Amino acid sequence: EEGDEDEDAGKEEEEGDEDDEDEDEEEEEEEDLSMKVMEEPGADSGCTAVVALLKDQELYVANAGDSRCVVCRKGEAIEMSLDHKPEDDVEMERIVKAGGKVTGDGRVNGGLNLSRALGDHAYKQSENLPAEEQMITALPDVRTLMINPEEDEFMILACDGIWNSLSSQEVVDFVRPRIQQGQLKLSQICAEVRECFISVLVELSQSYITGVQF
């Protein structure tokens, strides 16, 4: 029996050693991955984001940066996101508190012309500040809207390349008659708005989503 106990103890010790080795290997892999990410060309790049989730009849929109979501309600543009710009009071206050500045042309430290983004780690180096208080933060704003299929016709998600040239209402006024004519695919309408910019057009109807085109 003593021999069996010694054998069991030996097995437990071996299993414990194996667990420790597994944990060490996982930590090493995580460190290696972090180093690879930091060393990758473009690792310090960034992007804006706007995301829309339609659950039943409730629309949720989250955004970080100056990409925008707009809903067309009976021809009127409803902005479902907030453009995050450095010159805005709330954004500027955070930037200054984090040790940055907003230059006269509306740029953070003379660089980015937006105040929230994914990535852009060069602006997120204050070790004593949480992520949401850095000069550039990825913290999104979230808005909700109850969709009325009788009134809400479509929504547009697009990057600043469109919004810097056209207002929300101008884009709605451009898209709406083309959808009503029914001769073009949504993707073709997107291409007509601006060929070289990123946009997504979603048609809202009785079935809530009848088509999604990129």
mmCIF file of C-alpha atoms in Angstrom:
data_model
loop_
_atom_site.group_PDB
_atom_site.id
_atom_site.type_symbol
_atom_site.label_atom_id
_atom_site.label_comp_id
_atom_site.label_asym_id
_atom_site.label_seq_id
_atom_site.Cartn_x
_atom_site.Cartn_y
_atom_site.Cartn_z
ATOM 1 C CA GLU A 1 0.000 0.000 0.000
ATOM 2 C CA GLU A 2 2.870 2.369 0.821
ATOM 3 C CA GLY A 3 4.285 1.613 -2.611
ATOM 4 C CA ASP A 4 0.971 2.527 -4.200
ATOM 5 C CA GLU A 5 0.850 5.793 -2.242
ATOM 6 C CA ASP A 6 4.387 6.678 -3.332
ATOM 7 C CA GLU A 7 3.459 5.899 -6.923
ATOM 8 C CA ASP A 8 0.328 8.086 -6.719
ATOM 9 C CA ALA A 9 2.320 10.925 -5.181
ATOM 10 C CA GLY A 10 4.867 10.617 -7.958
ATOM 11 C CA LYS A 11 2.141 10.789 -10.602
ATOM 12 C CA GLU A 12 0.600 13.874 -8.973
ATOM 13 C CA GLU A 13 4.005 15.553 -8.864
ATOM 14 C CA GLU A 14 4.597 14.775 -12.537
ATOM 15 C CA GLU A 15 1.139 16.110 -13.466
ATOM 16 C CA GLY A 16 1.850 19.278 -11.485
ATOM 17 C CA ASP A 17 5.144 19.749 -13.321
ATOM 18 C CA GLU A 18 3.380 19.256 -16.660
ATOM 19 C CA ASP A 19 0.755 21.873 -15.758
ATOM 20 C CA ASP A 20 3.501 24.354 -14.842
ATOM 21 C CA GLU A 21 5.285 23.637 -18.109
ATOM 22 C CA ASP A 22 2.049 24.174 -20.069
ATOM 23 C CA GLU A 23 1.469 27.521 -18.336
ATOM 24 C CA ASP A 24 5.055 28.600 -19.033
ATOM 25 C CA GLU A 25 4.683 27.651 -22.692
ATOM 26 C CA GLU A 26 1.416 29.597 -22.977
ATOM 27 C CA GLU A 27 3.032 32.683 -21.426
ATOM 28 C CA GLU A 28 5.999 32.402 -23.800
ATOM 29 C CA GLU A 29 3.654 32.070 -26.782
ATOM 30 C CA GLU A 30 1.701 35.161 -25.685
ATOM 31 C CA GLU A 31 4.936 37.144 -25.303
ATOM 32 C CA ASP A 32 6.152 35.973 -28.718
ATOM 33 C CA LEU A 33 2.822 36.983 -30.289
ATOM 34 C CA SER A 34 2.960 40.421 -28.658
ATOM 35 C CA MET A 35 6.491 40.948 -29.946
ATOM 36 C CA LYS A 36 5.522 39.864 -33.453
ATOM 37 C CA VAL A 37 2.581 42.279 -33.458
ATOM 38 C CA MET A 38 4.809 45.150 -32.328
ATOM 39 C CA GLU A 39 7.434 44.277 -34.962
ATOM 40 C CA GLU A 40 4.978 43.906 -37.851
ATOM 41 C CA PRO A 41 5.111 46.699 -40.434
ATOM 42 C CA GLY A 42 2.066 48.868 -39.897
ATOM 43 C CA ALA A 43 1.577 47.645 -36.318
ATOM 44 C CA ASP A 44 1.227 51.271 -35.281
ATOM 45 C CA SER A 45 -1.441 52.025 -37.874
ATOM 46 C CA GLY A 46 -5.076 52.507 -36.953
ATOM 47 C CA CYS A 47 -8.604 52.712 -38.276
ATOM 48 C CA THR A 48 -12.032 53.994 -37.379
ATOM 49 C CA ALA A 49 -14.991 51.678 -36.857
ATOM 50 C CA VAL A 50 -18.770 51.864 -37.088
ATOM 51 C CA VAL A 51 -20.864 48.780 -36.350
ATOM 52 C CA ALA A 52 -24.634 48.301 -36.575
ATOM 53 C CA LEU A 53 -26.594 45.482 -34.963
ATOM 54 C CA LEU A 54 -30.278 45.013 -35.715
ATOM 55 C CA LYS A 55 -32.037 42.819 -33.154
ATOM 56 C CA ASP A 56 -35.735 42.387 -33.824
ATOM 57 C CA GLN A 57 -36.779 46.018 -34.358
ATOM 58 C CA GLU A 58 -34.083 47.668 -32.248
ATOM 59 C CA LEU A 59 -30.998 49.071 -33.952
ATOM 60 C CA TYR A 60 -27.746 49.418 -31.996
ATOM 61 C CA VAL A 61 -24.891 51.437 -33.478
ATOM 62 C CA ALA A 62 -21.388 51.755 -32.001
ATOM 63 C CA ASN A 63 -18.639 53.914 -33.439
ATOM 64 C CA ALA A 64 -15.100 55.041 -32.692
ATOM 65 C CA GLY A 65 -13.731 57.742 -34.959
ATOM 66 C CA ASP A 66 -15.412 59.605 -37.793
ATOM 67 C CA SER A 67 -17.029 56.816 -39.767
ATOM 68 C CA ARG A 68 -20.771 57.375 -39.594
ATOM 69 C CA CYS A 69 -24.120 55.574 -39.635
ATOM 70 C CA VAL A 70 -27.212 57.354 -40.972
ATOM 71 C CA VAL A 71 -30.795 56.059 -41.088
ATOM 72 C CA CYS A 72 -33.287 57.415 -43.624
ATOM 73 C CA ARG A 73 -36.693 57.927 -41.985
ATOM 74 C CA LYS A 74 -39.279 59.096 -44.509
ATOM 75 C CA GLY A 75 -36.582 60.967 -46.384
ATOM 76 C CA GLU A 76 -34.997 62.570 -43.327
ATOM 77 C CA ALA A 77 -31.448 61.730 -42.233
ATOM 78 C CA ILE A 78 -31.099 60.459 -38.660
ATOM 79 C CA GLU A 79 -27.473 60.344 -37.521
ATOM 80 C CA MET A 80 -26.873 57.225 -35.452
ATOM 81 C CA SER A 81 -23.252 57.974 -34.574
ATOM 82 C CA LEU A 82 -21.088 60.833 -33.344
ATOM 83 C CA ASP A 83 -18.014 61.948 -35.284
ATOM 84 C CA HIS A 84 -15.077 62.007 -32.859
ATOM 85 C CA LYS A 85 -12.998 65.069 -33.720
ATOM 86 C CA PRO A 86 -10.065 66.498 -31.684
ATOM 87 C CA GLU A 87 -11.525 70.027 -31.615
ATOM 88 C CA ASP A 88 -14.702 68.891 -29.811
ATOM 89 C CA ASP A 89 -14.686 70.069 -26.180
ATOM 90 C CA VAL A 90 -14.986 66.624 -24.558
ATOM 91 C CA GLU A 91 -12.367 65.104 -26.842
ATOM 92 C CA MET A 92 -9.946 68.014 -26.465
ATOM 93 C CA GLU A 93 -10.202 67.884 -22.669
ATOM 94 C CA ARG A 94 -9.199 64.199 -22.664
ATOM 95 C CA ILE A 95 -6.363 64.776 -25.137
ATOM 96 C CA VAL A 96 -4.876 67.632 -23.083
ATOM 97 C CA LYS A 97 -5.196 65.716 -19.797
ATOM 98 C CA ALA A 98 -3.307 62.837 -21.418
ATOM 99 C CA GLY A 99 -0.424 65.165 -22.276
ATOM 100 C CA GLY A 100 -1.336 65.900 -25.868
ATOM 101 C CA LYS A 101 -2.432 68.986 -27.751
ATOM 102 C CA VAL A 102 -4.768 69.866 -30.589
ATOM 103 C CA THR A 103 -3.151 71.974 -33.292
ATOM 104 C CA GLY A 104 -4.896 74.746 -35.166
ATOM 105 C CA ASP A 105 -5.780 72.447 -38.046
ATOM 106 C CA GLY A 106 -7.667 70.078 -35.701
ATOM 107 C CA ARG A 107 -5.025 67.371 -35.343
ATOM 108 C CA VAL A 108 -3.742 65.504 -32.289
ATOM 109 C CA ASN A 109 -0.095 66.527 -31.821
ATOM 110 C CA GLY A 110 -0.157 67.640 -35.438
ATOM 111 C CA GLY A 111 -0.950 64.109 -36.642
ATOM 112 C CA LEU A 112 -4.347 62.416 -36.516
ATOM 113 C CA ASN A 113 -7.418 64.448 -37.442
ATOM 114 C CA LEU A 114 -9.694 62.235 -35.315
ATOM 115 C CA SER A 115 -9.752 61.522 -31.598
ATOM 116 C CA ARG A 116 -10.902 57.897 -31.329
ATOM 117 C CA ALA A 117 -9.631 54.900 -33.257
ATOM 118 C CA LEU A 118 -8.625 51.270 -33.126
ATOM 119 C CA GLY A 119 -4.837 50.904 -33.102
ATOM 120 C CA ASP A 120 -2.706 54.072 -33.403
ATOM 121 C CA HIS A 121 -0.712 52.885 -30.378
ATOM 122 C CA ALA A 122 1.725 55.804 -30.533
ATOM 123 C CA TYR A 123 -1.055 57.913 -29.020
ATOM 124 C CA LYS A 124 -1.789 55.396 -26.254
ATOM 125 C CA GLN A 125 1.501 55.364 -24.338
ATOM 126 C CA SER A 126 0.514 56.957 -20.995
ATOM 127 C CA GLU A 127 1.178 54.083 -18.596
ATOM 128 C CA ASN A 128 -0.676 55.729 -15.703
ATOM 129 C CA LEU A 129 -3.911 56.157 -17.668
ATOM 130 C CA PRO A 130 -6.591 53.578 -18.533
ATOM 131 C CA ALA A 131 -7.383 52.936 -22.191
ATOM 132 C CA GLU A 132 -10.444 55.203 -22.232
ATOM 133 C CA GLU A 133 -8.399 58.216 -21.015
ATOM 134 C CA GLN A 134 -5.549 58.023 -23.527
ATOM 135 C CA MET A 135 -5.073 60.786 -26.122
ATOM 136 C CA ILE A 136 -6.627 58.472 -28.698
ATOM 137 C CA THR A 137 -9.099 55.936 -27.322
ATOM 138 C CA ALA A 138 -11.073 53.116 -28.904
ATOM 139 C CA LEU A 139 -13.980 53.648 -26.488
ATOM 140 C CA PRO A 140 -17.114 53.698 -28.676
ATOM 141 C CA ASP A 141 -20.257 55.764 -28.408
ATOM 142 C CA VAL A 142 -23.409 53.647 -28.625
ATOM 143 C CA ARG A 143 -26.819 54.800 -29.836
ATOM 144 C CA THR A 144 -30.075 52.898 -30.202
ATOM 145 C CA LEU A 145 -33.160 53.386 -32.349
ATOM 146 C CA MET A 146 -36.448 51.504 -32.535
ATOM 147 C CA ILE A 147 -36.942 50.737 -36.220
ATOM 148 C CA ASN A 148 -40.371 51.446 -37.693
ATOM 149 C CA PRO A 149 -40.710 49.452 -40.948
ATOM 150 C CA GLU A 150 -43.374 51.874 -42.168
ATOM 151 C CA GLU A 151 -41.042 54.872 -41.922
ATOM 152 C CA ASP A 152 -37.429 53.671 -41.898
ATOM 153 C CA GLU A 153 -36.235 52.969 -45.424
ATOM 154 C CA PHE A 154 -32.492 52.288 -45.310
ATOM 155 C CA MET A 155 -29.283 53.024 -43.439
ATOM 156 C CA ILE A 156 -25.837 53.987 -44.662
ATOM 157 C CA LEU A 157 -22.512 53.182 -43.007
ATOM 158 C CA ALA A 158 -19.541 54.987 -44.523
ATOM 159 C CA CYS A 159 -16.077 56.343 -43.818
ATOM 160 C CA ASP A 160 -15.126 60.011 -43.626
ATOM 161 C CA GLY A 161 -14.239 60.109 -47.318
ATOM 162 C CA ILE A 162 -17.952 60.510 -47.988
ATOM 163 C CA TRP A 163 -18.912 62.627 -44.987
ATOM 164 C CA ASN A 164 -16.101 65.133 -45.580
ATOM 165 C CA SER A 165 -17.637 65.836 -48.988
ATOM 166 C CA LEU A 166 -21.370 65.399 -48.422
ATOM 167 C CA SER A 167 -23.713 65.965 -45.484
ATOM 168 C CA SER A 168 -25.836 63.145 -44.076
ATOM 169 C CA GLN A 169 -28.939 64.626 -45.701
ATOM 170 C CA GLU A 170 -27.199 65.031 -49.060
ATOM 171 C CA VAL A 171 -26.256 61.354 -49.096
ATOM 172 C CA VAL A 172 -29.811 60.335 -48.150
ATOM 173 C CA ASP A 173 -31.185 62.589 -50.906
ATOM 174 C CA PHE A 174 -28.820 60.951 -53.385
ATOM 175 C CA VAL A 175 -29.546 57.347 -52.375
ATOM 176 C CA ARG A 176 -33.315 57.491 -51.780
ATOM 177 C CA PRO A 177 -34.618 58.078 -55.334
ATOM 178 C CA ARG A 178 -32.250 55.451 -56.694
ATOM 179 C CA ILE A 179 -33.637 52.829 -54.314
ATOM 180 C CA GLN A 180 -37.202 53.892 -55.110
ATOM 181 C CA GLN A 181 -36.584 53.507 -58.844
ATOM 182 C CA GLY A 182 -35.579 49.897 -58.230
ATOM 183 C CA GLN A 183 -33.293 49.722 -61.248
ATOM 184 C CA LEU A 184 -29.925 49.582 -59.482
ATOM 185 C CA LYS A 185 -28.423 47.154 -57.000
ATOM 186 C CA LEU A 186 -27.449 48.632 -53.653
ATOM 187 C CA SER A 187 -23.800 48.014 -54.518
ATOM 188 C CA GLN A 188 -24.196 50.094 -57.689
ATOM 189 C CA ILE A 189 -25.722 52.953 -55.714
ATOM 190 C CA CYS A 190 -22.794 52.817 -53.271
ATOM 191 C CA ALA A 191 -20.381 53.009 -56.190
ATOM 192 C CA GLU A 192 -22.184 56.066 -57.540
ATOM 193 C CA VAL A 193 -21.959 57.908 -54.225
ATOM 194 C CA ARG A 194 -18.158 57.758 -54.213
ATOM 195 C CA GLU A 195 -16.216 55.139 -56.113
ATOM 196 C CA CYS A 196 -13.093 55.148 -53.976
ATOM 197 C CA PHE A 197 -14.571 55.350 -50.487
ATOM 198 C CA ILE A 198 -15.890 52.631 -48.218
ATOM 199 C CA SER A 199 -19.638 52.450 -47.671
ATOM 200 C CA VAL A 200 -22.331 49.934 -46.796
ATOM 201 C CA LEU A 201 -25.991 50.377 -47.705
ATOM 202 C CA VAL A 202 -28.708 48.414 -45.904
ATOM 203 C CA GLU A 203 -32.347 48.541 -47.024
ATOM 204 C CA LEU A 204 -34.908 48.469 -44.198
ATOM 205 C CA SER A 205 -38.468 47.295 -44.847
ATOM 206 C CA GLN A 206 -41.318 45.165 -43.490
ATOM 207 C CA SER A 207 -38.828 42.324 -43.063
ATOM 208 C CA TYR A 208 -36.382 44.797 -41.451
ATOM 209 C CA ILE A 209 -33.431 43.869 -43.675
ATOM 210 C CA THR A 210 -34.109 43.073 -47.301
ATOM 211 C CA GLY A 211 -30.651 43.552 -48.704
ATOM 212 C CA VAL A 212 -27.092 44.275 -47.712
ATOM 213 C CA GLN A 213 -24.573 45.336 -50.333
ATOM 214 C CA PHE A 214 -20.930 46.359 -50.072
#
